[in-house]
PDB file of C-alpha atoms in Angstrom:
ATOM      1  CA  MET A  16     -63.446-123.107 -50.790  1.00  0.00           C
ATOM      2  CA  SER A  17     -63.574-120.703 -47.703  1.00  0.00           C
ATOM      3  CA  ALA A  18     -61.193-119.409 -45.437  1.00  0.00           C
ATOM      4  CA  SER A  19     -60.334-121.067 -41.876  1.00  0.00           C
ATOM      5  CA  PRO A  20     -61.572-119.074 -38.783  1.00  0.00           C
ATOM      6  CA  ALA A  21     -57.972-118.092 -37.990  1.00  0.00           C
ATOM      7  CA  THR A  22     -57.532-116.596 -41.549  1.00  0.00           C
ATOM      8  CA  THR A  23     -60.440-114.571 -41.303  1.00  0.00           C
ATOM      9  CA  LEU A  24     -59.632-113.372 -37.866  1.00  0.00           C
ATOM     10  CA  TRP A  25     -56.418-111.973 -37.749  1.00  0.00           C
ATOM     11  CA  PRO A  26     -56.584-109.316 -40.062  1.00  0.00           C
ATOM     12  CA  ALA A  27     -59.323-107.530 -37.040  1.00  0.00           C
ATOM     13  CA  PHE A  28     -56.101-108.099 -34.849  1.00  0.00           C
ATOM     14  CA  ALA A  29     -53.824-107.179 -37.453  1.00  0.00           C
ATOM     15  CA  ILE A  30     -54.970-103.861 -36.939  1.00  0.00           C
ATOM     16  CA  ARG A  31     -55.572-103.539 -33.661  1.00  0.00           C
ATOM     17  CA  ARG A  32     -52.111-102.630 -31.898  1.00  0.00           C
ATOM     18  CA  PRO A  33     -51.397-103.075 -29.221  1.00  0.00           C
ATOM     19  CA  LEU A  34     -52.525-106.343 -28.719  1.00  0.00           C
ATOM     20  CA  PRO A  35     -55.960-106.084 -25.763  1.00  0.00           C
ATOM     21  CA  ASP A  36     -55.090-107.411 -22.533  1.00  0.00           C
ATOM     22  CA  LEU A  37     -57.953-109.502 -22.199  1.00  0.00           C
ATOM     23  CA  ILE A  38     -60.679-111.151 -24.664  1.00  0.00           C
ATOM     24  CA  VAL A  39     -64.055-111.511 -23.339  1.00  0.00           C
ATOM     25  CA  LEU A  40     -66.319-113.838 -26.159  1.00  0.00           C
ATOM     26  CA  ASP A  41     -70.109-114.683 -25.947  1.00  0.00           C
ATOM     27  CA  ILE A  42     -70.588-118.077 -27.177  1.00  0.00           C
ATOM     28  CA  ASN A  43     -73.370-116.973 -29.063  1.00  0.00           C
ATOM     29  CA  MET A  44     -71.856-114.404 -31.861  1.00  0.00           C
ATOM     30  CA  PRO A  45     -72.848-113.660 -35.563  1.00  0.00           C
ATOM     31  CA  GLY A  46     -70.893-115.111 -38.222  1.00  0.00           C
ATOM     32  CA  MET A  47     -67.941-117.079 -35.892  1.00  0.00           C
ATOM     33  CA  ASP A  48     -69.149-118.667 -32.881  1.00  0.00           C
ATOM     34  CA  GLY A  49     -67.159-118.002 -29.517  1.00  0.00           C
ATOM     35  CA  PHE A  50     -65.676-121.414 -29.616  1.00  0.00           C
ATOM     36  CA  ASP A  51     -64.516-120.452 -33.376  1.00  0.00           C
ATOM     37  CA  VAL A  52     -63.031-117.416 -32.058  1.00  0.00           C
ATOM     38  CA  LEU A  53     -61.027-119.002 -29.440  1.00  0.00           C
ATOM     39  CA  GLU A  54     -60.344-122.180 -31.487  1.00  0.00           C
ATOM     40  CA  ALA A  55     -58.448-119.993 -33.731  1.00  0.00           C
ATOM     41  CA  ILE A  56     -56.847-117.318 -31.473  1.00  0.00           C
ATOM     42  CA  LYS A  57     -55.222-120.503 -29.560  1.00  0.00           C
ATOM     43  CA  ALA A  58     -54.315-121.847 -32.913  1.00  0.00           C
ATOM     44  CA  ASP A  59     -52.553-118.346 -34.385  1.00  0.00           C
ATOM     45  CA  PRO A  60     -48.921-118.036 -32.303  1.00  0.00           C
ATOM     46  CA  GLY A  61     -49.377-113.954 -32.078  1.00  0.00           C
ATOM     47  CA  LEU A  62     -52.363-114.358 -30.448  1.00  0.00           C
ATOM     48  CA  VAL A  63     -52.119-117.413 -28.104  1.00  0.00           C
ATOM     49  CA  HIS A  64     -50.666-115.666 -25.298  1.00  0.00           C
ATOM     50  CA  LEU A  65     -54.179-113.314 -24.560  1.00  0.00           C
ATOM     51  CA  PRO A  66     -56.247-114.554 -21.939  1.00  0.00           C
ATOM     52  CA  VAL A  67     -59.665-115.401 -23.342  1.00  0.00           C
ATOM     53  CA  VAL A  68     -63.217-115.349 -21.329  1.00  0.00           C
ATOM     54  CA  MET A  69     -65.993-116.753 -21.765  1.00  0.00           C
ATOM     55  CA  LEU A  70     -69.080-115.039 -20.577  1.00  0.00           C
ATOM     56  CA  SER A  71     -72.428-117.250 -21.677  1.00  0.00           C
ATOM     57  CA  ALA A  72     -75.737-117.589 -20.286  1.00  0.00           C
ATOM     58  CA  SER A  73     -74.821-121.279 -20.723  1.00  0.00           C
ATOM     59  CA  ASP A  74     -74.369-123.405 -17.708  1.00  0.00           C
ATOM     60  CA  ASN A  75     -74.119-126.149 -19.752  1.00  0.00           C
ATOM     61  CA  PRO A  76     -71.262-128.404 -18.643  1.00  0.00           C
ATOM     62  CA  ALA A  77     -70.315-129.525 -22.342  1.00  0.00           C
ATOM     63  CA  ASP A  78     -69.991-125.889 -22.919  1.00  0.00           C
ATOM     64  CA  VAL A  79     -67.861-125.513 -20.127  1.00  0.00           C
ATOM     65  CA  THR A  80     -65.675-128.419 -20.752  1.00  0.00           C
ATOM     66  CA  ARG A  81     -65.412-127.222 -24.621  1.00  0.00           C
ATOM     67  CA  ALA A  82     -64.571-123.793 -23.913  1.00  0.00           C
ATOM     68  CA  TYR A  83     -61.350-125.210 -21.319  1.00  0.00           C
ATOM     69  CA  SER A  84     -60.477-127.668 -23.794  1.00  0.00           C
ATOM     70  CA  LEU A  85     -60.199-125.364 -26.611  1.00  0.00           C
ATOM     71  CA  ARG A  86     -57.715-123.342 -23.837  1.00  0.00           C
ATOM     72  CA  ALA A  87     -60.284-120.714 -22.543  1.00  0.00           C
ATOM     73  CA  SER A  88     -58.782-118.503 -19.237  1.00  0.00           C
ATOM     74  CA  ALA A  89     -61.995-118.563 -17.855  1.00  0.00           C
ATOM     75  CA  TYR A  90     -65.813-119.401 -18.377  1.00  0.00           C
ATOM     76  CA  VAL A  91     -68.262-117.126 -16.656  1.00  0.00           C
ATOM     77  CA  VAL A  92     -71.818-117.976 -16.591  1.00  0.00           C
ATOM     78  CA  LYS A  93     -73.493-114.346 -17.053  1.00  0.00           C
ATOM     79  CA  ALA A  94     -75.901-113.645 -13.868  1.00  0.00           C
ATOM     80  CA  HIS A  95     -79.712-113.441 -14.555  1.00  0.00           C
ATOM     81  CA  ASP A  96     -80.524-109.806 -13.381  1.00  0.00           C
ATOM     82  CA  PHE A  97     -78.531-106.896 -14.711  1.00  0.00           C
ATOM     83  CA  ALA A  98     -77.501-105.629 -11.370  1.00  0.00           C
ATOM     84  CA  THR A  99     -75.562-108.987 -10.538  1.00  0.00           C
ATOM     85  CA  PHE A 100     -74.551-109.299 -14.220  1.00  0.00           C
ATOM     86  CA  LEU A 101     -72.581-105.860 -13.567  1.00  0.00           C
ATOM     87  CA  GLN A 102     -70.966-106.694 -10.517  1.00  0.00           C
ATOM     88  CA  GLN A 103     -69.780-109.842 -12.509  1.00  0.00           C
ATOM     89  CA  ILE A 104     -68.149-107.760 -14.930  1.00  0.00           C
ATOM     90  CA  ASP A 105     -66.484-105.346 -12.603  1.00  0.00           C
ATOM     91  CA  ALA A 106     -65.024-108.291 -10.720  1.00  0.00           C
ATOM     92  CA  LEU A 107     -64.048-109.737 -13.968  1.00  0.00           C
ATOM     93  CA  VAL A 108     -62.586-106.630 -15.034  1.00  0.00           C
ATOM     94  CA  GLY A 109     -60.677-106.197 -11.224  1.00  0.00           C
ATOM     95  CA  PHE A 110     -59.313-109.520 -11.673  1.00  0.00           C
ATOM     96  CA  TRP A 111     -57.564-109.256 -14.712  1.00  0.00           C
ATOM     97  CA  THR A 112     -56.433-105.864 -14.066  1.00  0.00           C
ATOM     98  CA  LEU A 113     -54.429-107.419 -11.099  1.00  0.00           C
ATOM     99  CA  CYS A 114     -53.294-109.916 -13.272  1.00  0.00           C
ATOM    100  CA  ARG A 115     -51.273-107.624 -15.086  1.00  0.00           C
ATOM    101  CA  VAL A 116     -47.423-106.711 -15.035  1.00  0.00           C
ATOM    102  CA  SER A 117     -45.997-103.767 -16.398  1.00  0.00           C
ATOM    103  CA  GLY A 118     -48.631-103.351 -18.725  1.00  0.00           C
ATOM    104  CA  LYS A 119     -48.531-106.628 -19.990  1.00  0.00           C
ATOM    105  CA  PRO A 120     -50.557-109.918 -18.991  1.00  0.00           C
ATOM    106  CA  LEU A 121     -48.777-112.221 -17.515  1.00  0.00           C
ATOM    107  CA  ARG A 122     -48.753-115.015 -20.106  1.00  0.00           C
ATOM    108  CA  ALA A 123     -46.870-112.872 -22.642  1.00  0.00           C
ATOM    109  CA  GLN A 124     -44.086-112.773 -20.151  1.00  0.00           C
ATOM    110  CA  GLY A 125     -43.548-116.335 -19.783  1.00  0.00           C
ATOM    111  CA  ARG A 126     -45.651-116.689 -16.676  1.00  0.00           C
ATOM    112  CA  GLY A 127     -48.744-118.892 -16.328  1.00  0.00           C
ATOM    113  CA  LEU A 128     -52.064-117.993 -14.719  1.00  0.00           C
TER     114      LEU A 128
END
């Protein structure tokens, strides 16, 4: 019998306090893929409030739809050139920094994004 994704994911977050303000996931990761991790995060009452951004090279509409159906906060297709990719990351960090209130994500305070 194998452990569920949520069971295998939780120890990583249990030792990391405080929780992160934002989680960025790629679809293609070793072990659990990004969708499995997203699903586990959103299934956990202690993590469900965390915003999760999928950052992937895939622009496949099925991947985008799946990410949002699993309650991703955003889906960003990685730029092909490194300079533009860095701009994407700067914009992503800037956006989520502006979404923070009193050091906590908006969702943790009961406000939607």
